[in-house]
PDB file of C-alpha atoms in Angstrom:
ATOM      1  CA  MET A  72       9.212  -2.079   7.092  1.00  0.00           C
ATOM      2  CA  SER A  73       6.775   0.650   6.107  1.00  0.00           C
ATOM      3  CA  VAL A  74       4.536   2.351   8.649  1.00  0.00           C
ATOM      4  CA  ILE A  75       0.763   2.821   8.393  1.00  0.00           C
ATOM      5  CA  TYR A  76      -0.501   5.948  10.146  1.00  0.00           C
ATOM      6  CA  LEU A  77      -4.085   6.010  11.428  1.00  0.00           C
ATOM      7  CA  GLU A  78      -6.115   8.231  13.710  1.00  0.00           C
ATOM      8  CA  GLU A  79      -5.725   7.335  17.366  1.00  0.00           C
ATOM      9  CA  ASN A  80      -7.865   4.335  18.439  1.00  0.00           C
ATOM     10  CA  HIS A  81      -8.912   3.554  14.872  1.00  0.00           C
ATOM     11  CA  PRO A  82     -10.750   0.178  14.949  1.00  0.00           C
ATOM     12  CA  ALA A  83      -8.659  -1.200  12.049  1.00  0.00           C
ATOM     13  CA  ALA A  84      -5.365  -0.728  13.900  1.00  0.00           C
ATOM     14  CA  GLN A  85      -5.463  -4.060  15.723  1.00  0.00           C
ATOM     15  CA  ARG A  86      -6.014  -5.981  12.484  1.00  0.00           C
ATOM     16  CA  LEU A  87      -2.900  -4.389  11.001  1.00  0.00           C
ATOM     17  CA  LEU A  88      -0.874  -5.059  14.139  1.00  0.00           C
ATOM     18  CA  ASP A  89      -1.994  -8.695  14.081  1.00  0.00           C
ATOM     19  CA  ASN A  90      -0.622  -8.882  10.530  1.00  0.00           C
ATOM     20  CA  GLY A  91       2.790  -7.716  11.745  1.00  0.00           C
ATOM     21  CA  ILE A  92       2.434  -4.192  10.361  1.00  0.00           C
ATOM     22  CA  GLN A  93       3.743  -1.194  12.255  1.00  0.00           C
ATOM     23  CA  VAL A  94       0.928   1.242  13.066  1.00  0.00           C
ATOM     24  CA  GLU A  95       1.416   4.745  14.416  1.00  0.00           C
ATOM     25  CA  LYS A  96      -0.917   7.609  15.251  1.00  0.00           C
ATOM     26  CA  SER A  97      -1.358  10.188  12.517  1.00  0.00           C
ATOM     27  CA  GLU A  98      -0.295  12.848  15.012  1.00  0.00           C
ATOM     28  CA  ALA A  99       3.085  11.103  15.379  1.00  0.00           C
ATOM     29  CA  VAL A 100       4.209  11.804  11.803  1.00  0.00           C
ATOM     30  CA  PHE A 101       7.685  13.342  11.725  1.00  0.00           C
ATOM     31  CA  GLY A 102      10.434  13.685   9.165  1.00  0.00           C
ATOM     32  CA  ALA A 103       9.530  13.018   5.544  1.00  0.00           C
ATOM     33  CA  PRO A 104       5.710  13.059   5.271  1.00  0.00           C
ATOM     34  CA  PRO A 105       4.028   9.781   4.304  1.00  0.00           C
ATOM     35  CA  LEU A 106       1.785   9.396   1.288  1.00  0.00           C
ATOM     36  CA  ARG A 107      -1.639  10.644   2.327  1.00  0.00           C
ATOM     37  CA  ILE A 108      -4.310   8.284   1.019  1.00  0.00           C
ATOM     38  CA  GLY A 109      -7.967   9.170   1.472  1.00  0.00           C
ATOM     39  CA  VAL A 110     -10.458   6.291   1.478  1.00  0.00           C
ATOM     40  CA  ILE A 111     -14.034   7.076   0.439  1.00  0.00           C
ATOM     41  CA  ASN A 112     -15.375   4.289   2.615  1.00  0.00           C
ATOM     42  CA  LEU A 113     -18.732   2.943   1.431  1.00  0.00           C
ATOM     43  CA  MET A 114     -18.327  -0.784   2.139  1.00  0.00           C
ATOM     44  CA  PRO A 115     -20.986  -2.656   4.163  1.00  0.00           C
ATOM     45  CA  LYS A 116     -18.258  -3.532   6.725  1.00  0.00           C
ATOM     46  CA  PRO A 117     -16.252  -0.296   6.623  1.00  0.00           C
ATOM     47  CA  VAL A 118     -13.517  -1.330   9.052  1.00  0.00           C
ATOM     48  CA  ASP A 119     -12.389  -4.098   6.699  1.00  0.00           C
ATOM     49  CA  PRO A 120     -11.113  -2.012   3.748  1.00  0.00           C
ATOM     50  CA  ILE A 121      -8.791  -0.037   6.012  1.00  0.00           C
ATOM     51  CA  GLY A 122      -7.234  -3.231   7.305  1.00  0.00           C
ATOM     52  CA  ASP A 123      -7.241  -4.796   3.841  1.00  0.00           C
ATOM     53  CA  PHE A 124      -5.690  -1.874   1.963  1.00  0.00           C
ATOM     54  CA  GLY A 125      -3.256  -1.193   4.799  1.00  0.00           C
ATOM     55  CA  THR A 126      -2.087  -4.805   4.596  1.00  0.00           C
ATOM     56  CA  LEU A 127      -1.914  -4.668   0.803  1.00  0.00           C
ATOM     57  CA  PHE A 128       0.203  -1.516   0.778  1.00  0.00           C
ATOM     58  CA  ALA A 129       2.578  -2.351   3.627  1.00  0.00           C
ATOM     59  CA  GLY A 130       5.926  -3.867   2.724  1.00  0.00           C
ATOM     60  CA  GLN A 131       9.657  -3.953   3.242  1.00  0.00           C
ATOM     61  CA  ASN A 132      10.392  -1.402   0.516  1.00  0.00           C
ATOM     62  CA  ALA A 133       7.007   0.335   0.496  1.00  0.00           C
ATOM     63  CA  PRO A 134       6.525   4.000   1.430  1.00  0.00           C
ATOM     64  CA  ASP A 135       4.972   5.051   4.708  1.00  0.00           C
ATOM     65  CA  ILE A 136       1.252   5.800   4.324  1.00  0.00           C
ATOM     66  CA  GLU A 137      -1.289   7.817   6.254  1.00  0.00           C
ATOM     67  CA  ILE A 138      -4.808   6.492   5.676  1.00  0.00           C
ATOM     68  CA  ILE A 139      -7.673   8.951   6.197  1.00  0.00           C
ATOM     69  CA  ASP A 140     -11.300   7.763   6.213  1.00  0.00           C
ATOM     70  CA  PHE A 141     -14.068   9.732   4.514  1.00  0.00           C
ATOM     71  CA  GLY A 142     -17.765   8.996   4.254  1.00  0.00           C
ATOM     72  CA  PRO A 143     -21.190  10.466   3.552  1.00  0.00           C
ATOM     73  CA  SER A 144     -23.149  12.579   6.012  1.00  0.00           C
ATOM     74  CA  ALA A 145     -24.211  10.643   9.097  1.00  0.00           C
ATOM     75  CA  GLU A 146     -27.902  10.756   8.246  1.00  0.00           C
ATOM     76  CA  LEU A 147     -27.187   9.216   4.833  1.00  0.00           C
ATOM     77  CA  TYR A 148     -24.894   6.500   6.146  1.00  0.00           C
ATOM     78  CA  THR A 149     -26.709   3.219   6.843  1.00  0.00           C
ATOM     79  CA  SER A 150     -26.613   2.537  10.572  1.00  0.00           C
ATOM     80  CA  THR A 151     -24.908  -0.735  11.479  1.00  0.00           C
ATOM     81  CA  PRO A 152     -22.828  -1.539  14.567  1.00  0.00           C
ATOM     82  CA  GLU A 153     -19.597  -1.506  12.530  1.00  0.00           C
ATOM     83  CA  LYS A 154     -20.416   1.817  10.940  1.00  0.00           C
ATOM     84  CA  GLN A 155     -21.195   3.252  14.359  1.00  0.00           C
ATOM     85  CA  ARG A 156     -17.739   2.105  15.525  1.00  0.00           C
ATOM     86  CA  LEU A 157     -16.125   3.873  12.605  1.00  0.00           C
ATOM     87  CA  ARG A 158     -18.221   7.048  12.760  1.00  0.00           C
ATOM     88  CA  ALA A 159     -15.840   8.818  15.157  1.00  0.00           C
ATOM     89  CA  HIS A 160     -12.995   8.294  12.664  1.00  0.00           C
ATOM     90  CA  LEU A 161     -14.950   9.098   9.506  1.00  0.00           C
ATOM     91  CA  ASN A 162     -14.325  12.527   8.003  1.00  0.00           C
ATOM     92  CA  SER A 163     -17.005  14.278   5.994  1.00  0.00           C
ATOM     93  CA  LEU A 164     -16.712  14.090   2.214  1.00  0.00           C
ATOM     94  CA  PHE A 165     -17.240  17.850   2.255  1.00  0.00           C
ATOM     95  CA  ILE A 166     -13.741  18.415   3.703  1.00  0.00           C
ATOM     96  CA  LEU A 167     -11.860  15.966   1.480  1.00  0.00           C
ATOM     97  CA  GLN A 168     -10.823  18.783  -0.823  1.00  0.00           C
ATOM     98  CA  ASP A 169      -9.033  20.494   2.072  1.00  0.00           C
ATOM     99  CA  ARG A 170      -6.878  17.544   3.161  1.00  0.00           C
ATOM    100  CA  ASN A 171      -4.101  17.795   0.547  1.00  0.00           C
ATOM    101  CA  LEU A 172      -4.311  14.116  -0.405  1.00  0.00           C
ATOM    102  CA  ASP A 173      -1.753  12.324  -2.564  1.00  0.00           C
ATOM    103  CA  GLY A 174      -4.134   9.544  -3.596  1.00  0.00           C
ATOM    104  CA  VAL A 175      -7.761   8.492  -3.186  1.00  0.00           C
ATOM    105  CA  ILE A 176      -9.463   5.091  -2.943  1.00  0.00           C
ATOM    106  CA  LEU A 177     -13.158   4.740  -3.811  1.00  0.00           C
ATOM    107  CA  THR A 178     -14.504   1.523  -2.300  1.00  0.00           C
ATOM    108  CA  GLY A 179     -17.566  -0.581  -3.007  1.00  0.00           C
ATOM    109  CA  PHE A 180     -21.172  -0.152  -1.959  1.00  0.00           C
ATOM    110  CA  GLY A 181     -23.454  -3.004  -0.970  1.00  0.00           C
ATOM    111  CA  LYS A 182     -26.636  -2.059  -2.837  1.00  0.00           C
ATOM    112  CA  GLU A 183     -25.643  -2.680  -6.436  1.00  0.00           C
ATOM    113  CA  GLU A 184     -29.204  -2.758  -7.755  1.00  0.00           C
ATOM    114  CA  ILE A 185     -29.672   0.966  -7.082  1.00  0.00           C
ATOM    115  CA  SER A 186     -28.708   3.314  -9.897  1.00  0.00           C
ATOM    116  CA  PHE A 187     -25.977   5.809  -9.062  1.00  0.00           C
ATOM    117  CA  GLU A 188     -28.258   8.840  -9.238  1.00  0.00           C
ATOM    118  CA  GLU A 189     -30.770   7.196  -6.866  1.00  0.00           C
ATOM    119  CA  ILE A 190     -28.231   6.713  -4.068  1.00  0.00           C
ATOM    120  CA  ASP A 191     -28.877   9.135  -1.218  1.00  0.00           C
ATOM    121  CA  PHE A 192     -25.259  10.276  -0.974  1.00  0.00           C
ATOM    122  CA  TRP A 193     -24.446  10.398  -4.710  1.00  0.00           C
ATOM    123  CA  HIS A 194     -24.658  14.208  -4.611  1.00  0.00           C
ATOM    124  CA  GLU A 195     -21.828  14.147  -2.046  1.00  0.00           C
ATOM    125  CA  VAL A 196     -19.644  11.731  -4.040  1.00  0.00           C
ATOM    126  CA  VAL A 197     -19.871  13.594  -7.372  1.00  0.00           C
ATOM    127  CA  PRO A 198     -18.092  16.798  -6.218  1.00  0.00           C
ATOM    128  CA  VAL A 199     -15.287  14.638  -4.805  1.00  0.00           C
ATOM    129  CA  LEU A 200     -14.895  12.812  -8.119  1.00  0.00           C
ATOM    130  CA  ASP A 201     -14.796  16.157  -9.907  1.00  0.00           C
ATOM    131  CA  HIS A 202     -12.191  17.488  -7.467  1.00  0.00           C
ATOM    132  CA  VAL A 203     -10.014  14.396  -7.894  1.00  0.00           C
ATOM    133  CA  LYS A 204     -10.150  14.743 -11.675  1.00  0.00           C
ATOM    134  CA  GLU A 205      -9.504  18.492 -11.673  1.00  0.00           C
ATOM    135  CA  ARG A 206      -6.504  18.184  -9.356  1.00  0.00           C
ATOM    136  CA  LYS A 207      -5.272  15.017 -11.119  1.00  0.00           C
ATOM    137  CA  ILE A 208      -5.071  13.124  -7.828  1.00  0.00           C
ATOM    138  CA  PRO A 209      -4.448   9.419  -8.568  1.00  0.00           C
ATOM    139  CA  MET A 210      -7.471   7.316  -7.665  1.00  0.00           C
ATOM    140  CA  LEU A 211      -7.931   3.589  -7.177  1.00  0.00           C
ATOM    141  CA  ALA A 212     -11.589   2.596  -7.591  1.00  0.00           C
ATOM    142  CA  SER A 213     -12.606  -0.915  -6.554  1.00  0.00           C
ATOM    143  CA  CYS A 214     -15.715  -2.952  -7.439  1.00  0.00           C
ATOM    144  CA  TRP A 215     -18.786  -0.660  -7.181  1.00  0.00           C
ATOM    145  CA  GLY A 216     -16.380   2.270  -6.991  1.00  0.00           C
ATOM    146  CA  SER A 217     -14.963   1.360 -10.406  1.00  0.00           C
ATOM    147  CA  HIS A 218     -18.445   1.209 -11.948  1.00  0.00           C
ATOM    148  CA  ALA A 219     -19.335   4.551 -10.359  1.00  0.00           C
ATOM    149  CA  ALA A 220     -16.173   6.250 -11.629  1.00  0.00           C
ATOM    150  CA  LEU A 221     -16.490   4.752 -15.118  1.00  0.00           C
ATOM    151  CA  HIS A 222     -20.079   5.992 -15.222  1.00  0.00           C
ATOM    152  CA  HIS A 223     -19.283   9.506 -14.003  1.00  0.00           C
ATOM    153  CA  TYR A 224     -16.094  10.105 -15.983  1.00  0.00           C
ATOM    154  CA  HIS A 225     -16.846   8.206 -19.195  1.00  0.00           C
ATOM    155  CA  GLY A 226     -20.591   7.576 -19.320  1.00  0.00           C
ATOM    156  CA  ILE A 227     -20.068   3.789 -19.230  1.00  0.00           C
ATOM    157  CA  GLN A 228     -23.347   2.013 -18.555  1.00  0.00           C
ATOM    158  CA  LYS A 229     -23.704  -0.579 -15.797  1.00  0.00           C
ATOM    159  CA  ASP A 230     -26.098  -3.517 -15.873  1.00  0.00           C
ATOM    160  CA  CYS A 231     -27.127  -5.368 -12.737  1.00  0.00           C
ATOM    161  CA  ASP A 232     -28.668  -8.852 -12.690  1.00  0.00           C
ATOM    162  CA  MET A 233     -29.393  -9.808  -9.084  1.00  0.00           C
ATOM    163  CA  THR A 234     -29.787 -13.465 -10.121  1.00  0.00           C
ATOM    164  CA  ASP A 235     -26.244 -13.740 -11.509  1.00  0.00           C
ATOM    165  CA  LYS A 236     -23.460 -12.940  -9.054  1.00  0.00           C
ATOM    166  CA  ILE A 237     -19.827 -13.269 -10.077  1.00  0.00           C
ATOM    167  CA  SER A 238     -18.047 -14.586  -6.987  1.00  0.00           C
ATOM    168  CA  GLY A 239     -14.653 -16.202  -6.638  1.00  0.00           C
ATOM    169  CA  ALA A 240     -10.967 -15.766  -7.386  1.00  0.00           C
ATOM    170  CA  PHE A 241     -10.270 -15.571 -11.111  1.00  0.00           C
ATOM    171  CA  ALA A 242      -7.036 -15.456 -13.091  1.00  0.00           C
ATOM    172  CA  GLN A 243      -6.921 -12.355 -15.296  1.00  0.00           C
ATOM    173  CA  LYS A 244      -4.840 -12.212 -18.450  1.00  0.00           C
ATOM    174  CA  VAL A 245      -2.679  -9.101 -18.623  1.00  0.00           C
ATOM    175  CA  THR A 246      -3.471  -7.410 -21.932  1.00  0.00           C
ATOM    176  CA  ALA A 247      -1.052  -4.479 -21.586  1.00  0.00           C
ATOM    177  CA  PRO A 248       2.099  -6.122 -20.141  1.00  0.00           C
ATOM    178  CA  HIS A 249       4.331  -3.104 -20.725  1.00  0.00           C
ATOM    179  CA  HIS A 250       2.123  -0.662 -18.829  1.00  0.00           C
ATOM    180  CA  PRO A 251       3.824   0.540 -15.598  1.00  0.00           C
ATOM    181  CA  LEU A 252       0.879  -0.623 -13.485  1.00  0.00           C
ATOM    182  CA  MET A 253       1.400  -4.176 -14.757  1.00  0.00           C
ATOM    183  CA  LYS A 254       5.151  -4.307 -14.102  1.00  0.00           C
ATOM    184  CA  GLY A 255       6.244  -7.600 -12.547  1.00  0.00           C
ATOM    185  CA  LEU A 256       2.949  -9.430 -13.054  1.00  0.00           C
ATOM    186  CA  ASP A 257       4.289 -11.949 -15.614  1.00  0.00           C
ATOM    187  CA  GLY A 258       1.231 -12.044 -17.832  1.00  0.00           C
ATOM    188  CA  HIS A 259      -1.455 -12.694 -15.225  1.00  0.00           C
ATOM    189  CA  VAL A 260      -2.978 -11.444 -11.999  1.00  0.00           C
ATOM    190  CA  THR A 261      -5.490 -13.277  -9.824  1.00  0.00           C
ATOM    191  CA  MET A 262      -8.308 -11.192  -8.385  1.00  0.00           C
ATOM    192  CA  PRO A 263     -11.194 -11.890  -5.985  1.00  0.00           C
ATOM    193  CA  VAL A 264     -14.492 -10.734  -7.454  1.00  0.00           C
ATOM    194  CA  SER A 265     -17.851 -10.345  -5.718  1.00  0.00           C
ATOM    195  CA  ARG A 266     -20.480  -8.421  -7.643  1.00  0.00           C
ATOM    196  CA  TYR A 267     -23.728  -8.491  -9.564  1.00  0.00           C
ATOM    197  CA  GLY A 268     -23.150  -5.297 -11.517  1.00  0.00           C
ATOM    198  CA  ARG A 269     -21.210  -5.230 -14.773  1.00  0.00           C
ATOM    199  CA  SER A 270     -19.934  -2.182 -16.594  1.00  0.00           C
ATOM    200  CA  SER A 271     -20.260  -2.549 -20.359  1.00  0.00           C
ATOM    201  CA  ASP A 272     -17.172  -4.323 -21.729  1.00  0.00           C
ATOM    202  CA  ASP A 273     -17.967  -2.956 -25.185  1.00  0.00           C
ATOM    203  CA  GLY A 274     -18.250   0.558 -23.767  1.00  0.00           C
ATOM    204  CA  ILE A 275     -14.878   0.224 -22.056  1.00  0.00           C
ATOM    205  CA  GLU A 276     -12.977  -1.430 -24.886  1.00  0.00           C
ATOM    206  CA  SER A 277     -14.289   0.984 -27.520  1.00  0.00           C
ATOM    207  CA  ASN A 278     -13.454   4.082 -25.465  1.00  0.00           C
ATOM    208  CA  PRO A 279     -10.238   5.685 -26.798  1.00  0.00           C
ATOM    209  CA  ASN A 280      -9.564   7.242 -23.380  1.00  0.00           C
ATOM    210  CA  LEU A 281      -9.444   3.888 -21.563  1.00  0.00           C
ATOM    211  CA  ILE A 282      -6.851   1.092 -21.570  1.00  0.00           C
ATOM    212  CA  VAL A 283      -7.799  -2.473 -20.584  1.00  0.00           C
ATOM    213  CA  LEU A 284      -4.923  -3.854 -18.535  1.00  0.00           C
ATOM    214  CA  ALA A 285      -6.355  -7.282 -17.668  1.00  0.00           C
ATOM    215  CA  LYS A 286      -9.498  -9.322 -18.276  1.00  0.00           C
ATOM    216  CA  SER A 287     -10.896 -12.842 -18.166  1.00  0.00           C
ATOM    217  CA  PRO A 288     -13.808 -14.772 -19.696  1.00  0.00           C
ATOM    218  CA  GLU A 289     -15.454 -15.081 -16.271  1.00  0.00           C
ATOM    219  CA  THR A 290     -15.334 -11.431 -15.226  1.00  0.00           C
ATOM    220  CA  GLY A 291     -14.848  -9.465 -18.436  1.00  0.00           C
ATOM    221  CA  THR A 292     -12.636  -6.390 -18.110  1.00  0.00           C
ATOM    222  CA  ALA A 293     -11.059  -6.526 -14.646  1.00  0.00           C
ATOM    223  CA  ILE A 294      -8.294  -3.892 -14.564  1.00  0.00           C
ATOM    224  CA  VAL A 295      -8.625  -0.665 -16.531  1.00  0.00           C
ATOM    225  CA  THR A 296      -6.918   2.709 -16.497  1.00  0.00           C
ATOM    226  CA  ASP A 297      -7.236   5.901 -18.493  1.00  0.00           C
ATOM    227  CA  THR A 298      -4.733   7.228 -20.983  1.00  0.00           C
ATOM    228  CA  GLN A 299      -3.630   9.902 -18.493  1.00  0.00           C
ATOM    229  CA  GLY A 300      -3.032   7.342 -15.736  1.00  0.00           C
ATOM    230  CA  ASP A 301      -5.304   9.215 -13.341  1.00  0.00           C
ATOM    231  CA  VAL A 302      -7.621   6.366 -12.299  1.00  0.00           C
ATOM    232  CA  LEU A 303      -7.033   2.647 -11.748  1.00  0.00           C
ATOM    233  CA  TYR A 304     -10.372   0.858 -12.155  1.00  0.00           C
ATOM    234  CA  LEU A 305     -10.578  -2.558 -10.476  1.00  0.00           C
ATOM    235  CA  THR A 306     -13.840  -4.440 -10.958  1.00  0.00           C
ATOM    236  CA  GLY A 307     -12.815  -6.815  -8.172  1.00  0.00           C
ATOM    237  CA  HIS A 308     -11.132  -6.674  -4.763  1.00  0.00           C
ATOM    238  CA  PRO A 309      -7.403  -7.501  -4.860  1.00  0.00           C
ATOM    239  CA  GLU A 310      -7.172  -6.147  -1.304  1.00  0.00           C
ATOM    240  CA  TYR A 311      -9.418  -8.931   0.074  1.00  0.00           C
ATOM    241  CA  ASN A 312      -7.937 -11.448   2.506  1.00  0.00           C
ATOM    242  CA  LYS A 313      -8.682 -15.151   2.224  1.00  0.00           C
ATOM    243  CA  HIS A 314     -11.657 -14.930   4.612  1.00  0.00           C
ATOM    244  CA  SER A 315     -13.463 -12.057   2.848  1.00  0.00           C
ATOM    245  CA  LEU A 316     -15.344 -14.012   0.182  1.00  0.00           C
ATOM    246  CA  PRO A 317     -16.206 -16.943   2.493  1.00  0.00           C
ATOM    247  CA  GLU A 318     -17.649 -14.571   5.074  1.00  0.00           C
ATOM    248  CA  GLU A 319     -19.662 -12.764   2.390  1.00  0.00           C
ATOM    249  CA  TYR A 320     -20.993 -16.131   1.211  1.00  0.00           C
ATOM    250  CA  PHE A 321     -21.990 -17.304   4.691  1.00  0.00           C
ATOM    251  CA  ARG A 322     -23.581 -13.914   5.432  1.00  0.00           C
ATOM    252  CA  ASP A 323     -25.687 -14.136   2.270  1.00  0.00           C
ATOM    253  CA  LEU A 324     -26.506 -17.784   2.981  1.00  0.00           C
ATOM    254  CA  GLU A 325     -27.786 -16.934   6.455  1.00  0.00           C
ATOM    255  CA  ALA A 326     -29.810 -14.065   5.005  1.00  0.00           C
ATOM    256  CA  GLY A 327     -31.517 -16.418   2.562  1.00  0.00           C
ATOM    257  CA  THR A 328     -30.168 -14.654  -0.517  1.00  0.00           C
ATOM    258  CA  PRO A 329     -31.636 -16.359  -3.614  1.00  0.00           C
ATOM    259  CA  HIS A 330     -29.588 -17.689  -6.548  1.00  0.00           C
ATOM    260  CA  LEU A 331     -26.523 -18.011  -4.308  1.00  0.00           C
ATOM    261  CA  ARG A 332     -23.522 -19.899  -5.672  1.00  0.00           C
ATOM    262  CA  VAL A 333     -20.428 -21.093  -3.829  1.00  0.00           C
ATOM    263  CA  PRO A 334     -17.529 -18.727  -4.676  1.00  0.00           C
ATOM    264  CA  GLU A 335     -15.210 -20.328  -7.222  1.00  0.00           C
ATOM    265  CA  ASN A 336     -11.612 -21.252  -6.348  1.00  0.00           C
ATOM    266  CA  ILE A 337     -12.106 -20.338  -2.681  1.00  0.00           C
ATOM    267  CA  PHE A 338     -12.929 -23.642  -0.943  1.00  0.00           C
ATOM    268  CA  GLN A 339     -11.152 -26.986  -1.231  1.00  0.00           C
ATOM    269  CA  ASN A 340     -13.145 -29.074  -3.759  1.00  0.00           C
ATOM    270  CA  ASP A 341     -15.755 -26.265  -3.733  1.00  0.00           C
ATOM    271  CA  VAL A 342     -17.125 -27.528  -0.418  1.00  0.00           C
ATOM    272  CA  ALA A 343     -18.170 -24.417   1.510  1.00  0.00           C
ATOM    273  CA  SER A 344     -16.951 -24.619   5.093  1.00  0.00           C
ATOM    274  CA  ARG A 345     -15.043 -22.226   7.340  1.00  0.00           C
ATOM    275  CA  SER A 346     -12.543 -25.038   7.948  1.00  0.00           C
ATOM    276  CA  ASN A 347     -12.110 -25.688   4.227  1.00  0.00           C
ATOM    277  CA  ILE A 348     -10.848 -22.324   2.957  1.00  0.00           C
ATOM    278  CA  LEU A 349      -7.976 -22.442   0.458  1.00  0.00           C
ATOM    279  CA  PRO A 350      -4.874 -20.271   0.931  1.00  0.00           C
ATOM    280  CA  SER A 351      -5.006 -16.946  -0.879  1.00  0.00           C
ATOM    281  CA  SER A 352      -4.074 -17.421  -4.541  1.00  0.00           C
ATOM    282  CA  TRP A 353      -3.930 -13.686  -5.212  1.00  0.00           C
ATOM    283  CA  GLU A 354      -1.879 -12.190  -2.385  1.00  0.00           C
ATOM    284  CA  GLY A 355       1.396 -12.064  -4.331  1.00  0.00           C
ATOM    285  CA  THR A 356       0.076 -10.469  -7.504  1.00  0.00           C
ATOM    286  CA  ALA A 357      -2.201  -8.141  -5.512  1.00  0.00           C
ATOM    287  CA  LYS A 358       0.841  -6.885  -3.601  1.00  0.00           C
ATOM    288  CA  VAL A 359       2.652  -6.145  -6.857  1.00  0.00           C
ATOM    289  CA  LEU A 360      -0.366  -4.301  -8.255  1.00  0.00           C
ATOM    290  CA  GLY A 361      -0.749  -2.306  -5.031  1.00  0.00           C
ATOM    291  CA  GLN A 362       2.909  -1.338  -4.964  1.00  0.00           C
ATOM    292  CA  ASN A 363       2.788  -0.325  -8.631  1.00  0.00           C
ATOM    293  CA  TRP A 364      -0.125   1.990  -7.872  1.00  0.00           C
ATOM    294  CA  LEU A 365       1.675   3.471  -4.852  1.00  0.00           C
ATOM    295  CA  LYS A 366       4.711   4.129  -7.042  1.00  0.00           C
ATOM    296  CA  ALA A 367       2.476   6.006  -9.484  1.00  0.00           C
ATOM    297  CA  VAL A 368       1.029   8.014  -6.572  1.00  0.00           C
ATOM    298  CA  SER A 369       4.511   8.840  -5.291  1.00  0.00           C
ATOM    299  CA  GLU A 370       5.700   9.912  -8.743  1.00  0.00           C
ATOM    300  CA  ARG A 371       2.644  12.134  -9.216  1.00  0.00           C
ATOM    301  CA  LYS A 372       3.289  13.714  -5.807  1.00  0.00           C
ATOM    302  CA  GLN A 373       6.906  14.432  -6.738  1.00  0.00           C
ATOM    303  CA  SER A 374       5.798  15.917 -10.051  1.00  0.00           C
ATOM    304  CA  ARG A 375       3.347  18.246  -8.300  1.00  0.00           C
ATOM    305  CA  TYR A 376       6.074  19.279  -5.882  1.00  0.00           C
ATOM    306  CA  GLN A 377       8.408  20.147  -8.740  1.00  0.00           C
ATOM    307  CA  GLU A 378       5.664  22.187 -10.398  1.00  0.00           C
ATOM    308  CA  ARG A 379       5.169  24.169  -7.179  1.00  0.00           C
ATOM    309  CA  VAL A 380       8.805  24.936  -6.415  1.00  0.00           C
ATOM    310  CA  VAL A 381       9.771  26.042  -9.909  1.00  0.00           C
ATOM    311  CA  ALA A 382       8.370  29.454 -10.798  1.00  0.00           C
ATOM    312  CA  PRO A 383       6.541  29.219 -14.159  1.00  0.00           C
ATOM    313  CA  GLY A 384       8.678  30.460 -17.051  1.00  0.00           C
ATOM    314  CA  SER A 385      11.624  31.549 -14.910  1.00  0.00           C
ATOM    315  CA  GLY A 386      13.412  28.327 -14.101  1.00  0.00           C
ATOM    316  CA  ASN A 387      13.925  29.741 -10.583  1.00  0.00           C
ATOM    317  CA  LEU A 388      12.874  28.100  -7.359  1.00  0.00           C
ATOM    318  CA  ALA A 389       9.773  29.576  -5.800  1.00  0.00           C
ATOM    319  CA  LEU A 390      10.033  30.795  -2.214  1.00  0.00           C
ATOM    320  CA  SER A 391       7.328  28.488  -0.953  1.00  0.00           C
ATOM    321  CA  ALA A 392       6.476  24.884  -1.817  1.00  0.00           C
TER     322      ALA A 392
END
């Protein structure tokens, strides 16, 4: 079974342990180094994505992974009890470039109605996106993160209608079945979606530098990559567990959020109750998608290693890797 490495006393560790996943301290790494995955953690409940992605990536034949949290400057990071818990484990975005990461995850952000340039910490995210692109570090961008990356890299426009939320688990038709990221998905992948914002489907599908891997009538384009394979854009949350969407719904219900709809394909007979939650319909395909991305990260790491050890033009091994 693969190992997930986290900083000592990380608040997500217990969740992973409860899921039967082996967790070790980052300082305990020995032998072959794990894949180092940096998470740009912007979610409203920032402990959750660490537990969710750690669970998604762990597996019998999966590589060991070290997960490193990054976030905006403290004064720009909305103060909530959960974010205060995580603050001690959150590294500054300013040092991400120095951490020699093998892959990066860009998570969601709760305030979809705000344009990217109006977000207080956007000026901290942009240099990271530029660094990731320049160094060709594989990135997985989920939900808001996918819209942000599509906007920054390709100028794709995002619309946001706060009266029309897409929420539920939707079957996506695989439109590029032979792409390596879609290997083993048998023509479909189910994905939880929870968002108001929509990146332009026309802008994505007409862009020669982007490949639509899966889509559905309910969500539009759901899984996209670029022709270089640098970024995996996910307009939903395959990492979610079965309680994620119900808890979001009940949170919004208690807050009096207008135009709220019961998430589709989440509750038995669409009756919203914490005792009426259906089993996850996406866990299997999400695992395959996650492992396919990790394989791409591992292959890119090996390719970079080969480029470093072979002296350019000589065919000889360099003295240092």
